[in-house]
Short mmCIF file of C-alpha atoms in Angstrom, two decimals:
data_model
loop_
_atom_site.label_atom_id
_atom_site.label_comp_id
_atom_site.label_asym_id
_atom_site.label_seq_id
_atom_site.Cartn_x
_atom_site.Cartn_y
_atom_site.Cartn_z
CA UNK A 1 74.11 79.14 89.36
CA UNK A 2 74.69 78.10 93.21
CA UNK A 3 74.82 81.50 95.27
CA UNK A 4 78.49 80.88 96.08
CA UNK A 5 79.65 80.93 92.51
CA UNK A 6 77.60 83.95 91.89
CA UNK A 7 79.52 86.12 94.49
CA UNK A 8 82.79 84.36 93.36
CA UNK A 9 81.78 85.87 89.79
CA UNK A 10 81.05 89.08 91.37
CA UNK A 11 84.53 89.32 92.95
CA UNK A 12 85.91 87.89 89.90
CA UNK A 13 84.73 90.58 87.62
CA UNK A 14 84.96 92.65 89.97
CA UNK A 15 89.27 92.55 90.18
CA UNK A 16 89.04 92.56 86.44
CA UNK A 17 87.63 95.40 86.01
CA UNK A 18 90.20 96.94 88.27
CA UNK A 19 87.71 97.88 90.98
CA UNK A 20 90.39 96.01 93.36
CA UNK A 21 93.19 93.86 93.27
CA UNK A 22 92.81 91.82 95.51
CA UNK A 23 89.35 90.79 97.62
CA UNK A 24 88.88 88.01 100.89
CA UNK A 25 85.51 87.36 101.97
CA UNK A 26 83.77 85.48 104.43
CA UNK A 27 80.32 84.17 105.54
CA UNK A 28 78.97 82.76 108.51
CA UNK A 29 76.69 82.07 111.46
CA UNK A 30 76.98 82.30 114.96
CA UNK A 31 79.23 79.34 115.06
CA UNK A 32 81.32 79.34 112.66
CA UNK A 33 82.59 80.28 109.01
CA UNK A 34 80.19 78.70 106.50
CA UNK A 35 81.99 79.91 102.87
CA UNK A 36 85.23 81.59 101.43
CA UNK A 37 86.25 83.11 98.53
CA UNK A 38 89.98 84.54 97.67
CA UNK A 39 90.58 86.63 94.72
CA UNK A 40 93.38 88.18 92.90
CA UNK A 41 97.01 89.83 93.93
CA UNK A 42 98.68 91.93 96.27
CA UNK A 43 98.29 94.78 93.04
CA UNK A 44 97.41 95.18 90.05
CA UNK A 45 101.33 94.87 89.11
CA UNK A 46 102.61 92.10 91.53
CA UNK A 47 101.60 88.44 90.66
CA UNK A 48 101.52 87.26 94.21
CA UNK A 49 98.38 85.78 95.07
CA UNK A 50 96.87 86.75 98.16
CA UNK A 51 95.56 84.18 100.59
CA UNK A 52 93.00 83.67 103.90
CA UNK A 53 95.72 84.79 106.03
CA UNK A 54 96.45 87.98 104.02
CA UNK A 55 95.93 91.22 106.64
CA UNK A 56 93.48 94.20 105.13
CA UNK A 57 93.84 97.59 106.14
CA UNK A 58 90.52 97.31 107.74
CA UNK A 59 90.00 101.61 107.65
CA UNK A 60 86.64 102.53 109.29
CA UNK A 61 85.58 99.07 110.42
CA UNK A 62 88.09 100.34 113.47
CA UNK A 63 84.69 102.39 114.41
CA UNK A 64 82.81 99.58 114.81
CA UNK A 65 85.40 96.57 115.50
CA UNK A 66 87.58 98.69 117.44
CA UNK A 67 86.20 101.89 119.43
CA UNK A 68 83.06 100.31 119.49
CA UNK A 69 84.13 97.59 121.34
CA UNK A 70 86.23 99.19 123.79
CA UNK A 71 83.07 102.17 124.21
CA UNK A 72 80.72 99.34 125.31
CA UNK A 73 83.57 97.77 127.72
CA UNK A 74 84.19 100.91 129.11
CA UNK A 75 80.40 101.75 129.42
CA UNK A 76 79.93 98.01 131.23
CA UNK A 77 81.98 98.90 133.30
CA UNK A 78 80.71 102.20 134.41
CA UNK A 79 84.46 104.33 133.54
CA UNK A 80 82.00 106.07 130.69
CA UNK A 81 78.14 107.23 130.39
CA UNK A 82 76.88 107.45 127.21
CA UNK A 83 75.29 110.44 128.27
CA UNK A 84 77.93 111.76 129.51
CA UNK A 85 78.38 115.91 127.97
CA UNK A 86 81.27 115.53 125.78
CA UNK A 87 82.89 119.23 127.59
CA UNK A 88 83.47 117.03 130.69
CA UNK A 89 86.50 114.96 130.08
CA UNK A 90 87.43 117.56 127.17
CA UNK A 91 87.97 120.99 128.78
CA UNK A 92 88.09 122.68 125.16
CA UNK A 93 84.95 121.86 124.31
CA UNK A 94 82.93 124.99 124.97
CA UNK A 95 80.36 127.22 123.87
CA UNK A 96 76.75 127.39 123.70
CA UNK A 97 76.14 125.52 120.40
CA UNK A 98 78.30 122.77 121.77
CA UNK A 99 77.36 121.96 125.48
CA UNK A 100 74.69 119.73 125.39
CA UNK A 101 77.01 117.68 122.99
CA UNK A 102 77.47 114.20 124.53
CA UNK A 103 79.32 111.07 124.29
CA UNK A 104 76.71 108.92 122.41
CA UNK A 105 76.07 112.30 119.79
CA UNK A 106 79.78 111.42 119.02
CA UNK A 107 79.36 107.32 118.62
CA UNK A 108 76.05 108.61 116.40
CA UNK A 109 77.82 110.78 114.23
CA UNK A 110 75.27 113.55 115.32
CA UNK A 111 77.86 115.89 117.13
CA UNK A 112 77.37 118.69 114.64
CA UNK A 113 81.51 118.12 113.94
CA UNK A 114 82.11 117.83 110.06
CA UNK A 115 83.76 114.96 108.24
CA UNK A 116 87.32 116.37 108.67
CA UNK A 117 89.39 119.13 108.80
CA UNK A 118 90.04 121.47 106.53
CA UNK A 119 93.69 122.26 107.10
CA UNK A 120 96.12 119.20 107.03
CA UNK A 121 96.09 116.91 110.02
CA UNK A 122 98.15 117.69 113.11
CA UNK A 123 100.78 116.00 114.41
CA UNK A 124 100.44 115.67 117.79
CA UNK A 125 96.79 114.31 120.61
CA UNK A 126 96.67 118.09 121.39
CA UNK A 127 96.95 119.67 118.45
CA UNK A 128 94.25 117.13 117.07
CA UNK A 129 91.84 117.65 120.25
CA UNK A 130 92.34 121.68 119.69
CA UNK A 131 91.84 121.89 115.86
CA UNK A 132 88.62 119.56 116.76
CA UNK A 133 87.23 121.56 119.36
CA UNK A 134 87.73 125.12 117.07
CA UNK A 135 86.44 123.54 114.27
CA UNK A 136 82.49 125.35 113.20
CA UNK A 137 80.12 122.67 113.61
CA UNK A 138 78.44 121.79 110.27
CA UNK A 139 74.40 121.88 111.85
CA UNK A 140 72.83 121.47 115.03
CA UNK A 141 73.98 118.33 117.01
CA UNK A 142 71.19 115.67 117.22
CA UNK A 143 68.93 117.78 114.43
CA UNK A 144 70.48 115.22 111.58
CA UNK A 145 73.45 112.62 111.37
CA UNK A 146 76.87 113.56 109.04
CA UNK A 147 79.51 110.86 109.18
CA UNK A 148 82.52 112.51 111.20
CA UNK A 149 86.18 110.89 111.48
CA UNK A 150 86.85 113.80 113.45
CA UNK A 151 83.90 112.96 116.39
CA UNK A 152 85.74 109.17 116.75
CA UNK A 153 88.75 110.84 116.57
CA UNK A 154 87.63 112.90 119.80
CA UNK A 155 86.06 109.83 121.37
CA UNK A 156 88.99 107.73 120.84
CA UNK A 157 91.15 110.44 122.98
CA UNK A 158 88.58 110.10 125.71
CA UNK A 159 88.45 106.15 125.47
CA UNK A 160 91.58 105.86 125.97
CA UNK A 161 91.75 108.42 128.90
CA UNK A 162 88.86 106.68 131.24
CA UNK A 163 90.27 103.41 130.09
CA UNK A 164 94.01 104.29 131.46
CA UNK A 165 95.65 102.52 128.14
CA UNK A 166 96.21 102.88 124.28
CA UNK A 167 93.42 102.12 122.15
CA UNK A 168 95.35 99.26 120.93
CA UNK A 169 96.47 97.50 124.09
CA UNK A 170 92.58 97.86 125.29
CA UNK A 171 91.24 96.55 122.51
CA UNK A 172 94.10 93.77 122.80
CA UNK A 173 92.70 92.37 125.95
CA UNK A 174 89.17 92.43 124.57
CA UNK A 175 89.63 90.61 121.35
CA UNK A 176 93.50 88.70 121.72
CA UNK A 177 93.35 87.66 117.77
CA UNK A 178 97.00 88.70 116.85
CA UNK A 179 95.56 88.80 113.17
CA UNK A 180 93.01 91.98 114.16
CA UNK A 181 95.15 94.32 115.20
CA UNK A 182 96.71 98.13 115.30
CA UNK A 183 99.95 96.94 115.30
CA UNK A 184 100.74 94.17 113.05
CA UNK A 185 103.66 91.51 113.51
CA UNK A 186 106.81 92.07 111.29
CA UNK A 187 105.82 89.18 109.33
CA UNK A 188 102.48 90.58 109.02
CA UNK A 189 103.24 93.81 107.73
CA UNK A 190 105.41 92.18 104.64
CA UNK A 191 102.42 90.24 104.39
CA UNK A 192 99.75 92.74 104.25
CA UNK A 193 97.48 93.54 101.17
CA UNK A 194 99.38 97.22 99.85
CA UNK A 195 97.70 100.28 99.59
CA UNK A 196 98.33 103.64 97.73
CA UNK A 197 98.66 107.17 99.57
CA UNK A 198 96.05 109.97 98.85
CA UNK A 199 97.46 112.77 97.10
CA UNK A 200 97.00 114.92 100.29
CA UNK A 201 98.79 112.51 102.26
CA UNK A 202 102.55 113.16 102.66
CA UNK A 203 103.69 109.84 101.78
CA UNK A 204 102.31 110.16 98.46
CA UNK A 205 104.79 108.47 95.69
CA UNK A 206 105.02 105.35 97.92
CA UNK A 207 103.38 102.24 98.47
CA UNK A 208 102.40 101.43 101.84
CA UNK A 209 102.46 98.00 103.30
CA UNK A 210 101.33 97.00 106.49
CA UNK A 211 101.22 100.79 107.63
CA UNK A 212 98.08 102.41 108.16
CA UNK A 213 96.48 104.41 104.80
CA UNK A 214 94.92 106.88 106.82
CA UNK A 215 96.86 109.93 107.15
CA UNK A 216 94.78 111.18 110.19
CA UNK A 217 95.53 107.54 111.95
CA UNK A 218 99.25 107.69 110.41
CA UNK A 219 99.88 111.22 112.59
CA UNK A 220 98.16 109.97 115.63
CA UNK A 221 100.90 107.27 115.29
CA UNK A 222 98.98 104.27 113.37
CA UNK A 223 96.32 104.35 116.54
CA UNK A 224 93.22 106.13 115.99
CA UNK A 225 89.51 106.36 117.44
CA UNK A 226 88.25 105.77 113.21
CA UNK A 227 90.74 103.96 111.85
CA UNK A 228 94.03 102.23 112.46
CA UNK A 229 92.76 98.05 112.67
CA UNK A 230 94.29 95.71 110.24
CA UNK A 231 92.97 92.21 110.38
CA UNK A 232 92.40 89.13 107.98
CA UNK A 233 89.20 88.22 106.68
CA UNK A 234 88.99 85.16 109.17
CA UNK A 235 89.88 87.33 112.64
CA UNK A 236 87.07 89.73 111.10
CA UNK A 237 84.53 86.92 110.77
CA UNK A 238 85.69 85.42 114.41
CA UNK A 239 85.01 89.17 115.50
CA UNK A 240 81.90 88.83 113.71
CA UNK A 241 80.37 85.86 115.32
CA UNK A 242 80.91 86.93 119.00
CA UNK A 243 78.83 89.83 117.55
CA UNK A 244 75.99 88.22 116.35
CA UNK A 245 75.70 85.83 118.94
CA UNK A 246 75.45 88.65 121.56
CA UNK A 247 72.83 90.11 119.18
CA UNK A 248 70.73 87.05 119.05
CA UNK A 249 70.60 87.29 122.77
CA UNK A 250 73.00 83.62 122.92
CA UNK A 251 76.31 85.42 123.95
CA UNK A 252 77.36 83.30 126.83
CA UNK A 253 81.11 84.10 127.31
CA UNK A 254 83.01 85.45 130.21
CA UNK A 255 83.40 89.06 128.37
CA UNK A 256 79.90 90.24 129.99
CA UNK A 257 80.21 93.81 128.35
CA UNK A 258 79.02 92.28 124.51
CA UNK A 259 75.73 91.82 126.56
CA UNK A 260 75.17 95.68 126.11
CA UNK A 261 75.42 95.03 122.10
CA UNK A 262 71.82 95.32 121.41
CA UNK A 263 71.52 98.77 122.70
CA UNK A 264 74.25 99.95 121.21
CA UNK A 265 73.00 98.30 117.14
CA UNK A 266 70.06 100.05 117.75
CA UNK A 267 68.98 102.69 115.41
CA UNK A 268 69.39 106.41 116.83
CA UNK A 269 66.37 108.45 116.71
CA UNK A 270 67.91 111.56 115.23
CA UNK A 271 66.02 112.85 112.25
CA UNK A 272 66.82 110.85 108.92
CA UNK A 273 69.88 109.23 110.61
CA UNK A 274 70.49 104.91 109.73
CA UNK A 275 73.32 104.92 112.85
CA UNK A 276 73.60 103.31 115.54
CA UNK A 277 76.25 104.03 118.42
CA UNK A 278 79.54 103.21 115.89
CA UNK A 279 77.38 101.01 113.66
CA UNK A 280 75.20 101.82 110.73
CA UNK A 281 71.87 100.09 110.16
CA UNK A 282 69.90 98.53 107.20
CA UNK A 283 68.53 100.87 104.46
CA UNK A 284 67.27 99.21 101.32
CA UNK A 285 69.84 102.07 99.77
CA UNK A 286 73.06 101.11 101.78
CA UNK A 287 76.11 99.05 100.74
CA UNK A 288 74.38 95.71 102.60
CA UNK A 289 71.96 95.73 99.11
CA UNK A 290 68.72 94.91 99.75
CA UNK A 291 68.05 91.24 101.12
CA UNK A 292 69.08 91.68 104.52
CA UNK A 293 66.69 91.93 107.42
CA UNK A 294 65.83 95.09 108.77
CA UNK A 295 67.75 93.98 112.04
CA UNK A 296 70.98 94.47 110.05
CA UNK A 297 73.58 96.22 111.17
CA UNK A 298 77.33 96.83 109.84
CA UNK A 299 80.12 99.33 108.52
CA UNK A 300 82.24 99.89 105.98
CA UNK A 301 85.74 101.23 105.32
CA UNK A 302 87.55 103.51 102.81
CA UNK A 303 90.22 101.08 101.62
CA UNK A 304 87.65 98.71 100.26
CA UNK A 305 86.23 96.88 103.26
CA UNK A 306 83.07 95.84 105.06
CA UNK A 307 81.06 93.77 107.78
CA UNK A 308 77.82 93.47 107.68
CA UNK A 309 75.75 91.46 110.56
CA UNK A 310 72.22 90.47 110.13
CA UNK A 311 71.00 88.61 113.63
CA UNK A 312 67.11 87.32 112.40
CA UNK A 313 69.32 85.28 109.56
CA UNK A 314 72.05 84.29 112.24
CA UNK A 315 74.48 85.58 109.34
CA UNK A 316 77.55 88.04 108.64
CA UNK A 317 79.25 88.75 105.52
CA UNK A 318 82.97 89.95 105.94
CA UNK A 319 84.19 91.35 102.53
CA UNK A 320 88.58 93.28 102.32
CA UNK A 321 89.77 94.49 99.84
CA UNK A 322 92.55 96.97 98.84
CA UNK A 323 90.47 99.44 96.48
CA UNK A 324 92.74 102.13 97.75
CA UNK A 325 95.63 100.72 95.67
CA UNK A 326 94.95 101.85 91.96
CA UNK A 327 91.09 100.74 92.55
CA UNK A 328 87.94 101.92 91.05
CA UNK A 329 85.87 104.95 92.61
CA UNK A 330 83.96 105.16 95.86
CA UNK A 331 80.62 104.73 93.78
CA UNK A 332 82.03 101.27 92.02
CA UNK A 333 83.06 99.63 94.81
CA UNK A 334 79.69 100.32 96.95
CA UNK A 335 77.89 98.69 93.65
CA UNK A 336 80.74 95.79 94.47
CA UNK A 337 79.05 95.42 98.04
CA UNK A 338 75.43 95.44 96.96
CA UNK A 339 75.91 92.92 94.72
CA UNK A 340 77.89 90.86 96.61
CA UNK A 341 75.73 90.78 99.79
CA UNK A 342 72.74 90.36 97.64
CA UNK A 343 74.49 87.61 95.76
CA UNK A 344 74.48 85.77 99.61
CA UNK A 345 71.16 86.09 100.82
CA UNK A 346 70.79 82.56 100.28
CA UNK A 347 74.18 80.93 102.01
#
């Protein structure tokens, strides 16, 4: 069987065992889209088919499409250090287990800060930035690497700070696709693939479409430092190549900040940790599977989503999905990924 019916019968099985409803996924190199694959509908109980031009909830992939992005414009152009101690632009942050604490520990989920926070999310910037800086860190920053929404939470405040602008309308000007976005169109929204509320979430009991699952990104306002991008698999895999081609070295557009992508996929050195600053890196045990090059580099996102990048193949793999509507379990849907990126090595 050809390697592109072998990932459509991964998908395939995939939505019927309820792991998703829906799932649009892409592959490429440096140029342009090489293979497609749409399957299933908006849910499990609504018919519609979804489509190419169907927007995901793209979750965490805002880390790396998103904040990422705007961190290495804002870096380029010398408005942030990546060494930068994270207690200067964020006067709460004190204390001595904290101070040496800077911006990159935060892109390298090494900060200390745990996941998230234990009581339920603010509702307002300061509230978040205070709970954040209170909050016990988890371990020594830079002795080992915990993934933190709560650190690109911080980061995003102080993004958007030094770059004098939203999140959204800065990321805007650095990637104009109106299909990757904070803030879809009207049309957009009605079009988007639905997800299903957490039950911690206070909008549990409703289906949300075109509105941000997240309920951290929902009470920052649908704008977030680790989440808030929707997007359609095609605006991902346009994203995608600009990406890779600055990784191969052959980025030649007018944007001169994706020239600083290389140091930013590059592994951290912290003890045991796979990140890079806002990207993750190849592990023979991580959702990429284990056919990818060890230049690899990617992320992935609660609501069933993922990019993965690998520049000595001159290939990404886009994969959305909306697990968090009625989907299977964390666990089934990273077995989803392996399989599915393995089930490409060959495109």
């Amino acid at each position: 069987m050809a390697s592109h019916d072998q990932v459509r019968a991964v998908l395939a099985d995939a939505q019927r065992a309820r792991v998703f409803p829906s799932a649009v996924a892409e592959c490429g190199d440096s140029s342009h889209a090489l293979w497609t694959a749409v399957v299933g509908t908006r849910t499990f109980d609504d018919g519609t088919p979804v489509n190419d031009q169907t927007p995901y909830d793209l979750a965490s992939l805002t880390k790396a499409i998103g904040t990422t992005t705007i961190a290495m414009s804002l870096a380029y152009a010398s408005a942030l250090s990546l060494q930068e101690r994270v207690a200067s632009p964020i006067a709460e942050w004190q204390g001595k287990d904290r101070q040496g604490v800077t911006i990159a520990d935060l892109l390298e989920h090494a900060s200390g800060l745990p996941a998230r926070l234990v009581d339920r999310p603010p509702k307002s910037r300061r509230e978040f930035e205070h709970d954040i800086c209170m909050t016990r860190l988890e371990y020594v920053p830079r002795s080992r690497s915990i993934y933190s929404d709560l650190g690109f939470i911080l980061f995003g405040f102080i993004a958007a700070d030094r770059g004098q602008a939203s999140l959204a309308d800065q990321f805007a000007k650095l990637t104009p696709d109106p299909s990757l976005t904070y803030e879809l169109p009207h049309d957009g929204k009605q079009q988007a693939a639905p997800t299903v509320p957490l039950d911690e979430d206070s909008r549990r009991g409703r289906i949300l479409v075109g509105e941000v699952h997240d309920n951290y990104a929902y009470a920052l306002g649908g704008v977030a430092g680790h989440a808030g991008l929707f997007g359609t698999a095609g605006a991902v895999g346009a994203f995608a190549r600009v990406v890779l081609s600055a990784a191969r070295g052959a980025y030649h557009g007018a944007a001169r900040f994706w020239t600083l992508t290389p140091r930013f996929v590059e592994r951290s050195i912290v003890p045991g940790s796979s990140r890079a600053l806002g990207w993750d890196t190849m592990l023979p045990t991580s959702s990429c599977g284990t056919r990818m090059s060890q230049s690899a580099f990617g992320h992935v996102g609660y609501t069933g989503t993922s990019l993965w990048i690998d520049p000595a193949r001159d290939r990404y793999y886009v994969l959305l999905t909306n697990r968090a509507c009625g989907g299977g379990s964390l666990e089934a849907m990273r077995t989803v990924r392996r399989d599915f990126h393995d089930a490409l090595a060959d495109v």
